XYZ file of C-alpha atoms in Angstrom:
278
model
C 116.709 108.714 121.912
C 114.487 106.371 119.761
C 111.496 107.833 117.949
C 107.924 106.293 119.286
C 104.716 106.300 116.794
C 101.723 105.847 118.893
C 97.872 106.833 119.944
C 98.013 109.916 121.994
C 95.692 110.132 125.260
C 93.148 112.286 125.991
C 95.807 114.925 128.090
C 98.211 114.623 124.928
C 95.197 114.785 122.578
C 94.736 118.146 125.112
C 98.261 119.296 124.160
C 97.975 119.202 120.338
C 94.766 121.582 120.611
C 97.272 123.516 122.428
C 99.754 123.633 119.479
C 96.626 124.030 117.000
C 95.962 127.325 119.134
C 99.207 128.437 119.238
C 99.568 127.758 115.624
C 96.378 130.445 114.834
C 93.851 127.626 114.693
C 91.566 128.510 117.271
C 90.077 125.663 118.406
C 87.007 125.122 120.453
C 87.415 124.680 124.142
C 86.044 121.152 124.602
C 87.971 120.107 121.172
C 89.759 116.912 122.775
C 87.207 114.778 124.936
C 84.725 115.930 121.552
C 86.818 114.832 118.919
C 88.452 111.578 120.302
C 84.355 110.701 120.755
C 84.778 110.401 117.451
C 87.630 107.829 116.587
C 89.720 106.652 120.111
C 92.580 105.632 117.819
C 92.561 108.514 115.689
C 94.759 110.777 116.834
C 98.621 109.822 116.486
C 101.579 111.426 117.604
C 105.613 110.335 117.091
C 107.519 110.650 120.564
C 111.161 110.851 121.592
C 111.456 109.833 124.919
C 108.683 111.382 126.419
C 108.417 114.364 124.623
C 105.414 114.848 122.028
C 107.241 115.900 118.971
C 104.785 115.694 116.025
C 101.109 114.781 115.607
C 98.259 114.360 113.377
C 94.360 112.986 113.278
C 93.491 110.491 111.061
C 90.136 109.746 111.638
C 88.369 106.821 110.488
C 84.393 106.974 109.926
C 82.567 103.578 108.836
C 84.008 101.421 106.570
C 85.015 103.753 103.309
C 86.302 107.242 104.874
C 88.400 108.644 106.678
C 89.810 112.573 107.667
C 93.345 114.031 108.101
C 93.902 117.395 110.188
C 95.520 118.582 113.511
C 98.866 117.918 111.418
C 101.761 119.647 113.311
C 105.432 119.457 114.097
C 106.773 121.146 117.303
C 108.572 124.348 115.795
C 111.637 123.721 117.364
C 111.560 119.619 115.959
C 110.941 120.739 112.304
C 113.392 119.495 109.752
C 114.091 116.443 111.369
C 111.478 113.485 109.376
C 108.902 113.690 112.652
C 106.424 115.627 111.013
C 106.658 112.949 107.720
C 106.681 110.372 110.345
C 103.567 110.712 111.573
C 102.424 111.556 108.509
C 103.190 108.331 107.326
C 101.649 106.687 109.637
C 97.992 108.341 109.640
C 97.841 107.426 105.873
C 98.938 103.966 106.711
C 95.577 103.514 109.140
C 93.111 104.939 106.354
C 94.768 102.778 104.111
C 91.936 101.653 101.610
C 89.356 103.909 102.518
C 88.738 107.235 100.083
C 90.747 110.317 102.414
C 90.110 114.054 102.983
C 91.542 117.030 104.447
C 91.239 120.985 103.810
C 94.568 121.832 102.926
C 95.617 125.636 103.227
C 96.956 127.394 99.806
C 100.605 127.509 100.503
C 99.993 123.475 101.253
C 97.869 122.460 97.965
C 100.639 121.433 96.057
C 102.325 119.559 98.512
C 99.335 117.454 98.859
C 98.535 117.021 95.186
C 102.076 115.641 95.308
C 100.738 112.636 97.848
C 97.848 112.000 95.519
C 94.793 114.374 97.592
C 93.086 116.531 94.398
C 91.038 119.386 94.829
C 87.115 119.468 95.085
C 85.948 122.627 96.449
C 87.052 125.881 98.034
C 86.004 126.457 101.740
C 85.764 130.627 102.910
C 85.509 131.579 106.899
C 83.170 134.185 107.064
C 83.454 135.840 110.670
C 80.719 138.294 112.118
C 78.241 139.928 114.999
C 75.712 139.571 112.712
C 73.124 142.380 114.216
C 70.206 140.724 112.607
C 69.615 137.953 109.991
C 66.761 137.610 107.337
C 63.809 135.322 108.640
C 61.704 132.781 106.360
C 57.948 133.732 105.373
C 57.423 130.741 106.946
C 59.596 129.603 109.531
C 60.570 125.921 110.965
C 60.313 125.200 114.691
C 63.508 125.427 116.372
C 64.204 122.908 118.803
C 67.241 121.989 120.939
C 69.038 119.268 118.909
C 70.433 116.072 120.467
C 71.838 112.903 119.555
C 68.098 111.678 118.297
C 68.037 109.567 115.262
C 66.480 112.392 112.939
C 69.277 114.226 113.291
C 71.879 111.612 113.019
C 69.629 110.373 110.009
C 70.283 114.033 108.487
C 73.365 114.391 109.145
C 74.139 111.401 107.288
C 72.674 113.017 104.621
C 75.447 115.890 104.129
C 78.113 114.246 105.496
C 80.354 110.651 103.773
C 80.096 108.336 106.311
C 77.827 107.652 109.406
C 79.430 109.305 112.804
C 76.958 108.278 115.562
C 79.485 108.405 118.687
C 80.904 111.886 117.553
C 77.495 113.295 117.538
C 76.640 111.850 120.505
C 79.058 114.264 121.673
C 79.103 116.955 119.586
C 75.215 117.577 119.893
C 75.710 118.085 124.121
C 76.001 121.026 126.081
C 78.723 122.834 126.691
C 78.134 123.076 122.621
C 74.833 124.843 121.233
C 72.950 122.399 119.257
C 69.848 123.146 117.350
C 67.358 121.547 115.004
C 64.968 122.993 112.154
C 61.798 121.150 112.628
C 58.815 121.082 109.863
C 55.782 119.389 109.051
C 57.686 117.430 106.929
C 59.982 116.585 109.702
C 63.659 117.900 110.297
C 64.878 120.900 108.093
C 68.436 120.995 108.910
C 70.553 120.968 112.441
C 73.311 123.370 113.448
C 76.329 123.368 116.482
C 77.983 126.317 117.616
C 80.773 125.564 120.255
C 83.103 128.108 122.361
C 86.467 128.647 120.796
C 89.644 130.450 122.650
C 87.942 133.209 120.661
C 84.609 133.703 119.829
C 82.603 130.499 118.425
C 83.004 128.581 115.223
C 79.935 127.304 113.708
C 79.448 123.796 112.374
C 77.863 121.778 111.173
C 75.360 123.921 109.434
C 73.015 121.526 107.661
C 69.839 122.543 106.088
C 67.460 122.230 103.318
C 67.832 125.648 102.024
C 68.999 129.133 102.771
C 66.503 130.525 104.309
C 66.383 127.519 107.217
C 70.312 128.488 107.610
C 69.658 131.732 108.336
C 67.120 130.718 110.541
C 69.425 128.049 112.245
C 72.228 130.525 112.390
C 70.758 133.164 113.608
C 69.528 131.265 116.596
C 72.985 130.418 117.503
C 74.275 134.221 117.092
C 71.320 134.352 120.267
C 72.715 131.603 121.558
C 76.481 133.272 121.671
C 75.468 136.151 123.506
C 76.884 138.708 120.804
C 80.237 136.993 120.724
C 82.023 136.710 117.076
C 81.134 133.965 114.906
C 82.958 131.881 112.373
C 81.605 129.296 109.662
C 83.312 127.818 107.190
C 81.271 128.074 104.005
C 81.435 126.069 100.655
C 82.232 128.857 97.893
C 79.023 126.965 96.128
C 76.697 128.204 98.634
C 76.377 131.823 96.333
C 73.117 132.702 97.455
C 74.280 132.347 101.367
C 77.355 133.806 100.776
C 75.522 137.206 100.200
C 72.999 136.756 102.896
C 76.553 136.638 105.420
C 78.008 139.479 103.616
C 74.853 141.718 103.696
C 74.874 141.183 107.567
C 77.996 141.838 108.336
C 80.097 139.133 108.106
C 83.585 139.355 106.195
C 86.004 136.245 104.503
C 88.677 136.042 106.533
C 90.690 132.459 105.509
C 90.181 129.567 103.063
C 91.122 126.145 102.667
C 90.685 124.172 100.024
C 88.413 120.577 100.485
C 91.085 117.956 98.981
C 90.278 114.118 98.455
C 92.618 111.222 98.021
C 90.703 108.441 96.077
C 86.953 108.919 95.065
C 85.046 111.933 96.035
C 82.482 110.825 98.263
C 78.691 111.125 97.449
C 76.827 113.783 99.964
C 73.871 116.134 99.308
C 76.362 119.094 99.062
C 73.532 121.533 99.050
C 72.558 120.987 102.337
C 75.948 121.737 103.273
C 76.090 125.266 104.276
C 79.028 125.387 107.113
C 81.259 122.331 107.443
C 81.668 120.576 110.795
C 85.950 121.460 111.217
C 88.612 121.728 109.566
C 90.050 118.972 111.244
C 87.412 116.376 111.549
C 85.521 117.305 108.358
């Protein structure tokens, strides 16, 4: 049968968060309507006959980025120029624009190969934190949604603006919430439902101590279950905070670009949104 590159729907978009779980991944349980919200025509899969053989995301946000993830062949299709296929032909729609993905160790030099070099190192930190350490002087939390503040921050710590993912993103079934100050906002933070437990991300703030603050309403939020962030290896002072309550590394990926870096307040950045979106 002839080979088919094309957009996948929302039910196919469904079945590559099934391979994604079945490939260790665990993804969040609202993954597909929440991240085609943020590019309809971003998600790309190569077809024989009807049969979903390989896919990928490549994501396109404003004019200058985009994001490669969800990159997977069907084990038993391996071997056979799908998964390149596809591969091919996410690169081909963020032609132009700078490109990044977090690419897994065994991976890195693949990808240095296609032209992606290395800018930081990502560590999942995964806990039932039984307490957290609280600011002298602690923000307002507030339920966070789609407001512009918070898309206005987020802009902030992310490369490119991303108005109809957060409009999505920021809505319940997720938990969304906002540091709030005199000043105005602190930082935001999402914690969705995965097949296990609940990832964390983004986790945006002006310092530590509103992190904590942000994260540890979440951890309410989650009812005890286990949570997961990915955390920038730069965020030292963090890093220990997790450590000292309870949480333990338990995978890394390494933040790879293709083109310039682009320019974000990577302080703020204290837990990324996904590994697949960015």
């Amino acid at each position: 049968m002839n080979r088919t590159i094309r957009t996948l729907s929302l039910g196919e978009l469904s079945g590559l968060i099934d391979w994604a779980a079945a490939e260790g991944w665990n993804p969040g349980l609202e993954d597909a309507a929440m991240f085609q919200a943020a590019d309809q025509e971003g998600f790309i899969g190569a077809f024989v006959g009807d049969d979903m053989v390989a896919a990928i995301s490549a994501v396109a946000y404003g004019q200058d980025f985009g994001f490669i993830g969800l990159y997977i062949c069907r084990p038993d299709m391996r071997g056979k120029g799908y998964g390149k296929a596809v591969w091919t032909a996410g690169m081909d729609r963020l032609v132009g624009r700078a490109i990044g993905l977090d690419g897994v160790q065994e991976q890195q030099a693949n990808y240095r190969s296609k032209g992606f070099m290395p800018v930081y190192e990502t560590i999942r930190y995964s806990g039932r934190p039984a307490s957290l350490p609280a600011a002298a002087e602690r923000p307002r939390i507030v339920t966070a949604q789609p407001v512009p503040d918070i898309i206005a921050y987020d802009a902030l710590c992310f490369p490119a603006p991303r108005r109809s993912f957060l409009q999505r993103w920021l809505l319940s079934p997720h938990h969304a919430v906002a540091a709030i100050t005199s000043r105005g906002t602190a930082g935001y933070a999402v914690a969705r439902a995965c097949r296990s437990g609940f990832k964390i991300g983004p986790l945006f703030a002006d310092n530590v101590q509103t992190a904590l603050e942000l994260l540890g309403e979440l951890a309410g939020a989650c009812e005890g279950g286990e949570l997961n962030i990915d955390v920038p290896t730069t965020q030292v002072d963090f890093i220990a905070a997790l450590e000292a309550a309870g949480f333990s590394p338990t995978f890394s990926t390494t933040r790879m670009y293709k083109g310039s870096p682009p320019k974000l307040d990577a302080k703020r950045v204290f837990g990324v949104t996904t590994l697949e979106l960015g």
